Amino acid sequence: MFHFRDATPADAVRLLEIYSPYVSDSATSFETTVPTREEFASRITTYASEWCWLVAEIDGEIAGYAYGGQHRERAAYRWSVETSAYVHSSFQGRGLAKALYYELFSRLAERGYCNALAIIVLPNPASVRLHESVGFEPVGVFKRAGWKFGQWHDVAWYQRAIRNEPPCAEANSAVA
């Protein structure tokens, strides 16, 4: 049904086709300008090398993607990742976003990451349902956190454990 693989910079054009409406037509993304192909390709390279960026294909066509990336720069945050998933409108309603998230959690856990964090612009009942259906729990709301389309938007923070501890004891005591 779904085929998952690591994203490559060559996927940038198709992934931008999926992502662009979330930037230009909604407050789902707080970006206000659609990134260039080069900028998006660079993001793919960076995220894929350190965390994970994967695509889902249906019958050879990229239908969606998910990624995990840096939560914060400080060393103690290094085992937590911010996650996102996007599905092309023509492939929504098939369980693809859930499948992407489960595959992403598995790959991130294999790399030693322990916590998945998600930020949802409110209101967004579909995204809230998705995140809660894959095990995210709400942890708080930042009121008026982002200004887009001439109005303030609240953001909800969610988290989900993907493994209990970092991969080695040194990880807990290392100073970066």
mmCIF file with all atom_site columns, C-alpha atoms in Angstrom:
data_model
loop_
_atom_site.group_PDB
_atom_site.id
_atom_site.type_symbol
_atom_site.label_atom_id
_atom_site.label_alt_id
_atom_site.label_comp_id
_atom_site.label_asym_id
_atom_site.label_entity_id
_atom_site.label_seq_id
_atom_site.pdbx_PDB_ins_code
_atom_site.Cartn_x
_atom_site.Cartn_y
_atom_site.Cartn_z
_atom_site.occupancy
_atom_site.B_iso_or_equiv
_atom_site.pdbx_formal_charge
_atom_site.auth_seq_id
_atom_site.auth_comp_id
_atom_site.auth_asym_id
_atom_site.auth_atom_id
_atom_site.pdbx_PDB_model_num
ATOM 1   C CA . MET A 1 1   ? 0.000  0.000  0.000  1.00 0.00 ? 1   MET A CA 1
ATOM 2   C CA . PHE A 1 2   ? 2.449  2.676  1.202  1.00 0.00 ? 2   PHE A CA 1
ATOM 3   C CA . HIS A 1 3   ? 6.146  2.554  0.406  1.00 0.00 ? 3   HIS A CA 1
ATOM 4   C CA . PHE A 1 4   ? 8.458  4.543  2.692  1.00 0.00 ? 4   PHE A CA 1
ATOM 5   C CA . ARG A 1 5   ? 11.950 5.687  1.824  1.00 0.00 ? 5   ARG A CA 1
ATOM 6   C CA . ASP A 1 6   ? 14.440 8.332  2.859  1.00 0.00 ? 6   ASP A CA 1
ATOM 7   C CA . ALA A 1 7   ? 13.899 11.688 1.194  1.00 0.00 ? 7   ALA A CA 1
ATOM 8   C CA . THR A 1 8   ? 16.579 13.074 -1.109 1.00 0.00 ? 8   THR A CA 1
ATOM 9   C CA . PRO A 1 9   ? 17.167 16.620 -2.369 1.00 0.00 ? 9   PRO A CA 1
ATOM 10  C CA . ALA A 1 10  ? 15.809 15.455 -5.748 1.00 0.00 ? 10  ALA A CA 1
ATOM 11  C CA . ASP A 1 11  ? 12.381 15.141 -4.055 1.00 0.00 ? 11  ASP A CA 1
ATOM 12  C CA . ALA A 1 12  ? 12.247 18.870 -3.270 1.00 0.00 ? 12  ALA A CA 1
ATOM 13  C CA . VAL A 1 13  ? 10.011 19.843 -6.208 1.00 0.00 ? 13  VAL A CA 1
ATOM 14  C CA . ARG A 1 14  ? 7.292  17.297 -5.365 1.00 0.00 ? 14  ARG A CA 1
ATOM 15  C CA . LEU A 1 15  ? 7.548  17.932 -1.627 1.00 0.00 ? 15  LEU A CA 1
ATOM 16  C CA . LEU A 1 16  ? 7.119  21.652 -2.250 1.00 0.00 ? 16  LEU A CA 1
ATOM 17  C CA . GLU A 1 17  ? 3.965  20.894 -4.246 1.00 0.00 ? 17  GLU A CA 1
ATOM 18  C CA . ILE A 1 18  ? 2.635  19.208 -1.107 1.00 0.00 ? 18  ILE A CA 1
ATOM 19  C CA . TYR A 1 19  ? 3.871  21.851 1.325  1.00 0.00 ? 19  TYR A CA 1
ATOM 20  C CA . SER A 1 20  ? 3.165  25.089 -0.555 1.00 0.00 ? 20  SER A CA 1
ATOM 21  C CA . PRO A 1 21  ? -0.606 25.235 0.128  1.00 0.00 ? 21  PRO A CA 1
ATOM 22  C CA . TYR A 1 22  ? 0.089  24.924 3.860  1.00 0.00 ? 22  TYR A CA 1
ATOM 23  C CA . VAL A 1 23  ? 2.190  28.098 3.591  1.00 0.00 ? 23  VAL A CA 1
ATOM 24  C CA . SER A 1 24  ? 0.182  30.160 1.109  1.00 0.00 ? 24  SER A CA 1
ATOM 25  C CA . ASP A 1 25  ? -3.394 29.155 1.925  1.00 0.00 ? 25  ASP A CA 1
ATOM 26  C CA . SER A 1 26  ? -3.486 28.421 5.659  1.00 0.00 ? 26  SER A CA 1
ATOM 27  C CA . ALA A 1 27  ? -1.897 29.205 8.992  1.00 0.00 ? 27  ALA A CA 1
ATOM 28  C CA . THR A 1 28  ? -0.854 25.560 9.404  1.00 0.00 ? 28  THR A CA 1
ATOM 29  C CA . SER A 1 29  ? 2.725  26.615 8.717  1.00 0.00 ? 29  SER A CA 1
ATOM 30  C CA . PHE A 1 30  ? 4.037  29.835 10.186 1.00 0.00 ? 30  PHE A CA 1
ATOM 31  C CA . GLU A 1 31  ? 6.217  30.368 7.157  1.00 0.00 ? 31  GLU A CA 1
ATOM 32  C CA . THR A 1 32  ? 4.866  33.304 5.189  1.00 0.00 ? 32  THR A CA 1
ATOM 33  C CA . THR A 1 33  ? 6.777  32.714 1.968  1.00 0.00 ? 33  THR A CA 1
ATOM 34  C CA . VAL A 1 34  ? 7.039  29.396 0.161  1.00 0.00 ? 34  VAL A CA 1
ATOM 35  C CA . PRO A 1 35  ? 10.674 28.250 0.258  1.00 0.00 ? 35  PRO A CA 1
ATOM 36  C CA . THR A 1 36  ? 12.630 27.921 -2.963 1.00 0.00 ? 36  THR A CA 1
ATOM 37  C CA . ARG A 1 37  ? 13.461 24.494 -4.340 1.00 0.00 ? 37  ARG A CA 1
ATOM 38  C CA . GLU A 1 38  ? 17.094 25.018 -3.351 1.00 0.00 ? 38  GLU A CA 1
ATOM 39  C CA . GLU A 1 39  ? 16.175 26.005 0.193  1.00 0.00 ? 39  GLU A CA 1
ATOM 40  C CA . PHE A 1 40  ? 13.867 23.012 0.568  1.00 0.00 ? 40  PHE A CA 1
ATOM 41  C CA . ALA A 1 41  ? 16.497 20.644 -0.858 1.00 0.00 ? 41  ALA A CA 1
ATOM 42  C CA . SER A 1 42  ? 18.955 22.000 1.699  1.00 0.00 ? 42  SER A CA 1
ATOM 43  C CA . ARG A 1 43  ? 16.470 21.337 4.512  1.00 0.00 ? 43  ARG A CA 1
ATOM 44  C CA . ILE A 1 44  ? 16.029 17.763 3.328  1.00 0.00 ? 44  ILE A CA 1
ATOM 45  C CA . THR A 1 45  ? 19.795 17.215 3.323  1.00 0.00 ? 45  THR A CA 1
ATOM 46  C CA . THR A 1 46  ? 20.227 18.698 6.805  1.00 0.00 ? 46  THR A CA 1
ATOM 47  C CA . TYR A 1 47  ? 17.299 16.923 8.463  1.00 0.00 ? 47  TYR A CA 1
ATOM 48  C CA . ALA A 1 48  ? 17.975 13.586 6.775  1.00 0.00 ? 48  ALA A CA 1
ATOM 49  C CA . SER A 1 49  ? 21.613 13.578 7.868  1.00 0.00 ? 49  SER A CA 1
ATOM 50  C CA . GLU A 1 50  ? 20.981 14.296 11.554 1.00 0.00 ? 50  GLU A CA 1
ATOM 51  C CA . TRP A 1 51  ? 17.407 13.205 12.297 1.00 0.00 ? 51  TRP A CA 1
ATOM 52  C CA . CYS A 1 52  ? 15.075 11.742 9.669  1.00 0.00 ? 52  CYS A CA 1
ATOM 53  C CA . TRP A 1 53  ? 13.096 12.896 6.646  1.00 0.00 ? 53  TRP A CA 1
ATOM 54  C CA . LEU A 1 54  ? 11.069 10.289 4.820  1.00 0.00 ? 54  LEU A CA 1
ATOM 55  C CA . VAL A 1 55  ? 8.590  10.188 1.989  1.00 0.00 ? 55  VAL A CA 1
ATOM 56  C CA . ALA A 1 56  ? 5.639  7.928  1.363  1.00 0.00 ? 56  ALA A CA 1
ATOM 57  C CA . GLU A 1 57  ? 4.899  6.728  -2.135 1.00 0.00 ? 57  GLU A CA 1
ATOM 58  C CA . ILE A 1 58  ? 1.691  5.255  -3.487 1.00 0.00 ? 58  ILE A CA 1
ATOM 59  C CA . ASP A 1 59  ? 2.032  3.560  -6.876 1.00 0.00 ? 59  ASP A CA 1
ATOM 60  C CA . GLY A 1 60  ? 5.391  5.290  -7.375 1.00 0.00 ? 60  GLY A CA 1
ATOM 61  C CA . GLU A 1 61  ? 4.068  8.795  -6.654 1.00 0.00 ? 61  GLU A CA 1
ATOM 62  C CA . ILE A 1 62  ? 5.156  10.776 -3.600 1.00 0.00 ? 62  ILE A CA 1
ATOM 63  C CA . ALA A 1 63  ? 1.957  11.256 -1.607 1.00 0.00 ? 63  ALA A CA 1
ATOM 64  C CA . GLY A 1 64  ? 3.313  12.696 1.627  1.00 0.00 ? 64  GLY A CA 1
ATOM 65  C CA . TYR A 1 65  ? 6.281  13.146 3.883  1.00 0.00 ? 65  TYR A CA 1
ATOM 66  C CA . ALA A 1 66  ? 7.265  13.386 7.535  1.00 0.00 ? 66  ALA A CA 1
ATOM 67  C CA . TYR A 1 67  ? 10.372 14.509 9.309  1.00 0.00 ? 67  TYR A CA 1
ATOM 68  C CA . GLY A 1 68  ? 11.947 15.028 12.682 1.00 0.00 ? 68  GLY A CA 1
ATOM 69  C CA . GLY A 1 69  ? 14.305 17.863 13.404 1.00 0.00 ? 69  GLY A CA 1
ATOM 70  C CA . GLN A 1 70  ? 16.059 19.757 16.129 1.00 0.00 ? 70  GLN A CA 1
ATOM 71  C CA . HIS A 1 71  ? 13.878 20.893 19.006 1.00 0.00 ? 71  HIS A CA 1
ATOM 72  C CA . ARG A 1 72  ? 16.364 23.279 20.586 1.00 0.00 ? 72  ARG A CA 1
ATOM 73  C CA . GLU A 1 73  ? 20.090 23.929 20.364 1.00 0.00 ? 73  GLU A CA 1
ATOM 74  C CA . ARG A 1 74  ? 21.046 23.290 24.004 1.00 0.00 ? 74  ARG A CA 1
ATOM 75  C CA . ALA A 1 75  ? 22.696 19.916 24.603 1.00 0.00 ? 75  ALA A CA 1
ATOM 76  C CA . ALA A 1 76  ? 20.140 18.568 27.075 1.00 0.00 ? 76  ALA A CA 1
ATOM 77  C CA . TYR A 1 77  ? 17.445 18.799 24.383 1.00 0.00 ? 77  TYR A CA 1
ATOM 78  C CA . ARG A 1 78  ? 19.360 16.588 21.933 1.00 0.00 ? 78  ARG A CA 1
ATOM 79  C CA . TRP A 1 79  ? 17.189 13.497 22.527 1.00 0.00 ? 79  TRP A CA 1
ATOM 80  C CA . SER A 1 80  ? 13.937 15.319 21.705 1.00 0.00 ? 80  SER A CA 1
ATOM 81  C CA . VAL A 1 81  ? 12.837 16.103 18.158 1.00 0.00 ? 81  VAL A CA 1
ATOM 82  C CA . GLU A 1 82  ? 10.120 18.246 16.627 1.00 0.00 ? 82  GLU A CA 1
ATOM 83  C CA . THR A 1 83  ? 8.062  16.332 14.110 1.00 0.00 ? 83  THR A CA 1
ATOM 84  C CA . SER A 1 84  ? 5.773  17.196 11.209 1.00 0.00 ? 84  SER A CA 1
ATOM 85  C CA . ALA A 1 85  ? 3.832  15.279 8.598  1.00 0.00 ? 85  ALA A CA 1
ATOM 86  C CA . TYR A 1 86  ? 2.250  16.560 5.386  1.00 0.00 ? 86  TYR A CA 1
ATOM 87  C CA . VAL A 1 87  ? 0.057  14.714 2.903  1.00 0.00 ? 87  VAL A CA 1
ATOM 88  C CA . HIS A 1 88  ? -0.961 15.864 -0.582 1.00 0.00 ? 88  HIS A CA 1
ATOM 89  C CA . SER A 1 89  ? -4.652 16.777 -0.635 1.00 0.00 ? 89  SER A CA 1
ATOM 90  C CA . SER A 1 90  ? -5.475 14.049 -3.170 1.00 0.00 ? 90  SER A CA 1
ATOM 91  C CA . PHE A 1 91  ? -4.146 11.357 -0.794 1.00 0.00 ? 91  PHE A CA 1
ATOM 92  C CA . GLN A 1 92  ? -5.727 12.527 2.463  1.00 0.00 ? 92  GLN A CA 1
ATOM 93  C CA . GLY A 1 93  ? -8.171 10.310 4.319  1.00 0.00 ? 93  GLY A CA 1
ATOM 94  C CA . ARG A 1 94  ? -6.295 7.052  3.638  1.00 0.00 ? 94  ARG A CA 1
ATOM 95  C CA . GLY A 1 95  ? -4.384 6.773  6.916  1.00 0.00 ? 95  GLY A CA 1
ATOM 96  C CA . LEU A 1 96  ? -1.167 7.925  5.283  1.00 0.00 ? 96  LEU A CA 1
ATOM 97  C CA . ALA A 1 97  ? -0.274 10.558 7.880  1.00 0.00 ? 97  ALA A CA 1
ATOM 98  C CA . LYS A 1 98  ? -0.644 7.994  10.684 1.00 0.00 ? 98  LYS A CA 1
ATOM 99  C CA . ALA A 1 99  ? 1.489  5.488  8.794  1.00 0.00 ? 99  ALA A CA 1
ATOM 100 C CA . LEU A 1 100 ? 4.125  8.155  8.126  1.00 0.00 ? 100 LEU A CA 1
ATOM 101 C CA . TYR A 1 101 ? 4.264  9.060  11.795 1.00 0.00 ? 101 TYR A CA 1
ATOM 102 C CA . TYR A 1 102 ? 4.622  5.443  12.952 1.00 0.00 ? 102 TYR A CA 1
ATOM 103 C CA . GLU A 1 103 ? 7.449  4.874  10.471 1.00 0.00 ? 103 GLU A CA 1
ATOM 104 C CA . LEU A 1 104 ? 9.087  8.141  11.544 1.00 0.00 ? 104 LEU A CA 1
ATOM 105 C CA . PHE A 1 105 ? 8.863  7.195  15.244 1.00 0.00 ? 105 PHE A CA 1
ATOM 106 C CA . SER A 1 106 ? 10.504 3.852  14.523 1.00 0.00 ? 106 SER A CA 1
ATOM 107 C CA . ARG A 1 107 ? 13.381 5.411  12.595 1.00 0.00 ? 107 ARG A CA 1
ATOM 108 C CA . LEU A 1 108 ? 13.937 8.165  15.159 1.00 0.00 ? 108 LEU A CA 1
ATOM 109 C CA . ALA A 1 109 ? 13.939 5.644  18.029 1.00 0.00 ? 109 ALA A CA 1
ATOM 110 C CA . GLU A 1 110 ? 16.544 3.552  16.176 1.00 0.00 ? 110 GLU A CA 1
ATOM 111 C CA . ARG A 1 111 ? 18.724 6.680  16.093 1.00 0.00 ? 111 ARG A CA 1
ATOM 112 C CA . GLY A 1 112 ? 18.372 7.106  19.845 1.00 0.00 ? 112 GLY A CA 1
ATOM 113 C CA . TYR A 1 113 ? 15.787 9.877  20.010 1.00 0.00 ? 113 TYR A CA 1
ATOM 114 C CA . CYS A 1 114 ? 13.401 9.593  22.956 1.00 0.00 ? 114 CYS A CA 1
ATOM 115 C CA . ASN A 1 115 ? 10.697 12.248 22.601 1.00 0.00 ? 115 ASN A CA 1
ATOM 116 C CA . ALA A 1 116 ? 8.654  13.437 19.641 1.00 0.00 ? 116 ALA A CA 1
ATOM 117 C CA . LEU A 1 117 ? 7.234  16.936 19.957 1.00 0.00 ? 117 LEU A CA 1
ATOM 118 C CA . ALA A 1 118 ? 4.607  18.500 17.699 1.00 0.00 ? 118 ALA A CA 1
ATOM 119 C CA . ILE A 1 119 ? 3.307  22.038 17.375 1.00 0.00 ? 119 ILE A CA 1
ATOM 120 C CA . ILE A 1 120 ? -0.220 22.514 16.050 1.00 0.00 ? 120 ILE A CA 1
ATOM 121 C CA . VAL A 1 121 ? -1.627 25.876 15.023 1.00 0.00 ? 121 VAL A CA 1
ATOM 122 C CA . LEU A 1 122 ? -5.123 26.244 16.453 1.00 0.00 ? 122 LEU A CA 1
ATOM 123 C CA . PRO A 1 123 ? -7.824 25.698 15.539 1.00 0.00 ? 123 PRO A CA 1
ATOM 124 C CA . ASN A 1 124 ? -6.975 22.566 13.589 1.00 0.00 ? 124 ASN A CA 1
ATOM 125 C CA . PRO A 1 125 ? -9.205 19.681 14.681 1.00 0.00 ? 125 PRO A CA 1
ATOM 126 C CA . ALA A 1 126 ? -7.916 17.317 11.963 1.00 0.00 ? 126 ALA A CA 1
ATOM 127 C CA . SER A 1 127 ? -4.308 17.733 13.096 1.00 0.00 ? 127 SER A CA 1
ATOM 128 C CA . VAL A 1 128 ? -5.274 17.385 16.754 1.00 0.00 ? 128 VAL A CA 1
ATOM 129 C CA . ARG A 1 129 ? -7.117 14.125 15.948 1.00 0.00 ? 129 ARG A CA 1
ATOM 130 C CA . LEU A 1 130 ? -4.152 12.830 13.948 1.00 0.00 ? 130 LEU A CA 1
ATOM 131 C CA . HIS A 1 131 ? -1.605 13.579 16.652 1.00 0.00 ? 131 HIS A CA 1
ATOM 132 C CA . GLU A 1 132 ? -3.721 12.173 19.459 1.00 0.00 ? 132 GLU A CA 1
ATOM 133 C CA . SER A 1 133 ? -4.440 9.033  17.385 1.00 0.00 ? 133 SER A CA 1
ATOM 134 C CA . VAL A 1 134 ? -0.711 8.251  17.182 1.00 0.00 ? 134 VAL A CA 1
ATOM 135 C CA . GLY A 1 135 ? -0.085 8.779  20.879 1.00 0.00 ? 135 GLY A CA 1
ATOM 136 C CA . PHE A 1 136 ? 0.727  12.462 21.262 1.00 0.00 ? 136 PHE A CA 1
ATOM 137 C CA . GLU A 1 137 ? -0.591 14.124 24.402 1.00 0.00 ? 137 GLU A CA 1
ATOM 138 C CA . PRO A 1 138 ? -1.283 17.841 24.796 1.00 0.00 ? 138 PRO A CA 1
ATOM 139 C CA . VAL A 1 139 ? 1.120  19.660 27.100 1.00 0.00 ? 139 VAL A CA 1
ATOM 140 C CA . GLY A 1 140 ? 0.145  23.294 26.678 1.00 0.00 ? 140 GLY A CA 1
ATOM 141 C CA . VAL A 1 141 ? -0.947 26.167 24.494 1.00 0.00 ? 141 VAL A CA 1
ATOM 142 C CA . PHE A 1 142 ? 0.938  29.316 23.669 1.00 0.00 ? 142 PHE A CA 1
ATOM 143 C CA . LYS A 1 143 ? -1.615 32.064 23.136 1.00 0.00 ? 143 LYS A CA 1
ATOM 144 C CA . ARG A 1 144 ? -1.112 34.504 20.271 1.00 0.00 ? 144 ARG A CA 1
ATOM 145 C CA . ALA A 1 145 ? 2.183  32.864 19.375 1.00 0.00 ? 145 ALA A CA 1
ATOM 146 C CA . GLY A 1 146 ? 2.192  33.651 15.660 1.00 0.00 ? 146 GLY A CA 1
ATOM 147 C CA . TRP A 1 147 ? 0.876  36.438 13.446 1.00 0.00 ? 147 TRP A CA 1
ATOM 148 C CA . LYS A 1 148 ? -0.248 35.386 9.975  1.00 0.00 ? 148 LYS A CA 1
ATOM 149 C CA . PHE A 1 149 ? -2.968 36.577 7.584  1.00 0.00 ? 149 PHE A CA 1
ATOM 150 C CA . GLY A 1 150 ? -3.652 39.630 9.728  1.00 0.00 ? 150 GLY A CA 1
ATOM 151 C CA . GLN A 1 151 ? -4.449 37.804 12.944 1.00 0.00 ? 151 GLN A CA 1
ATOM 152 C CA . TRP A 1 152 ? -2.935 36.062 15.938 1.00 0.00 ? 152 TRP A CA 1
ATOM 153 C CA . HIS A 1 153 ? -2.844 32.284 16.145 1.00 0.00 ? 153 HIS A CA 1
ATOM 154 C CA . ASP A 1 154 ? -2.462 30.072 19.207 1.00 0.00 ? 154 ASP A CA 1
ATOM 155 C CA . VAL A 1 155 ? -0.253 26.998 19.060 1.00 0.00 ? 155 VAL A CA 1
ATOM 156 C CA . ALA A 1 156 ? -0.725 23.776 20.972 1.00 0.00 ? 156 ALA A CA 1
ATOM 157 C CA . TRP A 1 157 ? 2.290  21.733 22.019 1.00 0.00 ? 157 TRP A CA 1
ATOM 158 C CA . TYR A 1 158 ? 2.073  17.947 22.035 1.00 0.00 ? 158 TYR A CA 1
ATOM 159 C CA . GLN A 1 159 ? 4.548  15.253 22.995 1.00 0.00 ? 159 GLN A CA 1
ATOM 160 C CA . ARG A 1 160 ? 4.962  11.508 22.670 1.00 0.00 ? 160 ARG A CA 1
ATOM 161 C CA . ALA A 1 161 ? 7.630  9.182  24.040 1.00 0.00 ? 161 ALA A CA 1
ATOM 162 C CA . ILE A 1 162 ? 9.326  7.059  21.375 1.00 0.00 ? 162 ILE A CA 1
ATOM 163 C CA . ARG A 1 163 ? 11.875 5.350  23.630 1.00 0.00 ? 163 ARG A CA 1
ATOM 164 C CA . ASN A 1 164 ? 12.668 5.522  27.347 1.00 0.00 ? 164 ASN A CA 1
ATOM 165 C CA . GLU A 1 165 ? 16.322 6.530  27.452 1.00 0.00 ? 165 GLU A CA 1
ATOM 166 C CA . PRO A 1 166 ? 19.140 7.680  25.209 1.00 0.00 ? 166 PRO A CA 1
ATOM 167 C CA . PRO A 1 167 ? 21.203 4.846  23.708 1.00 0.00 ? 167 PRO A CA 1
ATOM 168 C CA . CYS A 1 168 ? 24.097 4.990  26.192 1.00 0.00 ? 168 CYS A CA 1
ATOM 169 C CA . ALA A 1 169 ? 24.908 6.139  29.719 1.00 0.00 ? 169 ALA A CA 1
ATOM 170 C CA . GLU A 1 170 ? 27.410 8.703  28.412 1.00 0.00 ? 170 GLU A CA 1
ATOM 171 C CA . ALA A 1 171 ? 24.564 10.458 26.640 1.00 0.00 ? 171 ALA A CA 1
ATOM 172 C CA . ASN A 1 172 ? 23.165 11.559 29.984 1.00 0.00 ? 172 ASN A CA 1
ATOM 173 C CA . SER A 1 173 ? 26.422 12.944 31.305 1.00 0.00 ? 173 SER A CA 1
ATOM 174 C CA . ALA A 1 174 ? 27.995 14.355 28.147 1.00 0.00 ? 174 ALA A CA 1
ATOM 175 C CA . VAL A 1 175 ? 28.428 18.111 28.001 1.00 0.00 ? 175 VAL A CA 1
ATOM 176 C CA . ALA A 1 176 ? 28.158 19.605 24.551 1.00 0.00 ? 176 ALA A CA 1
#
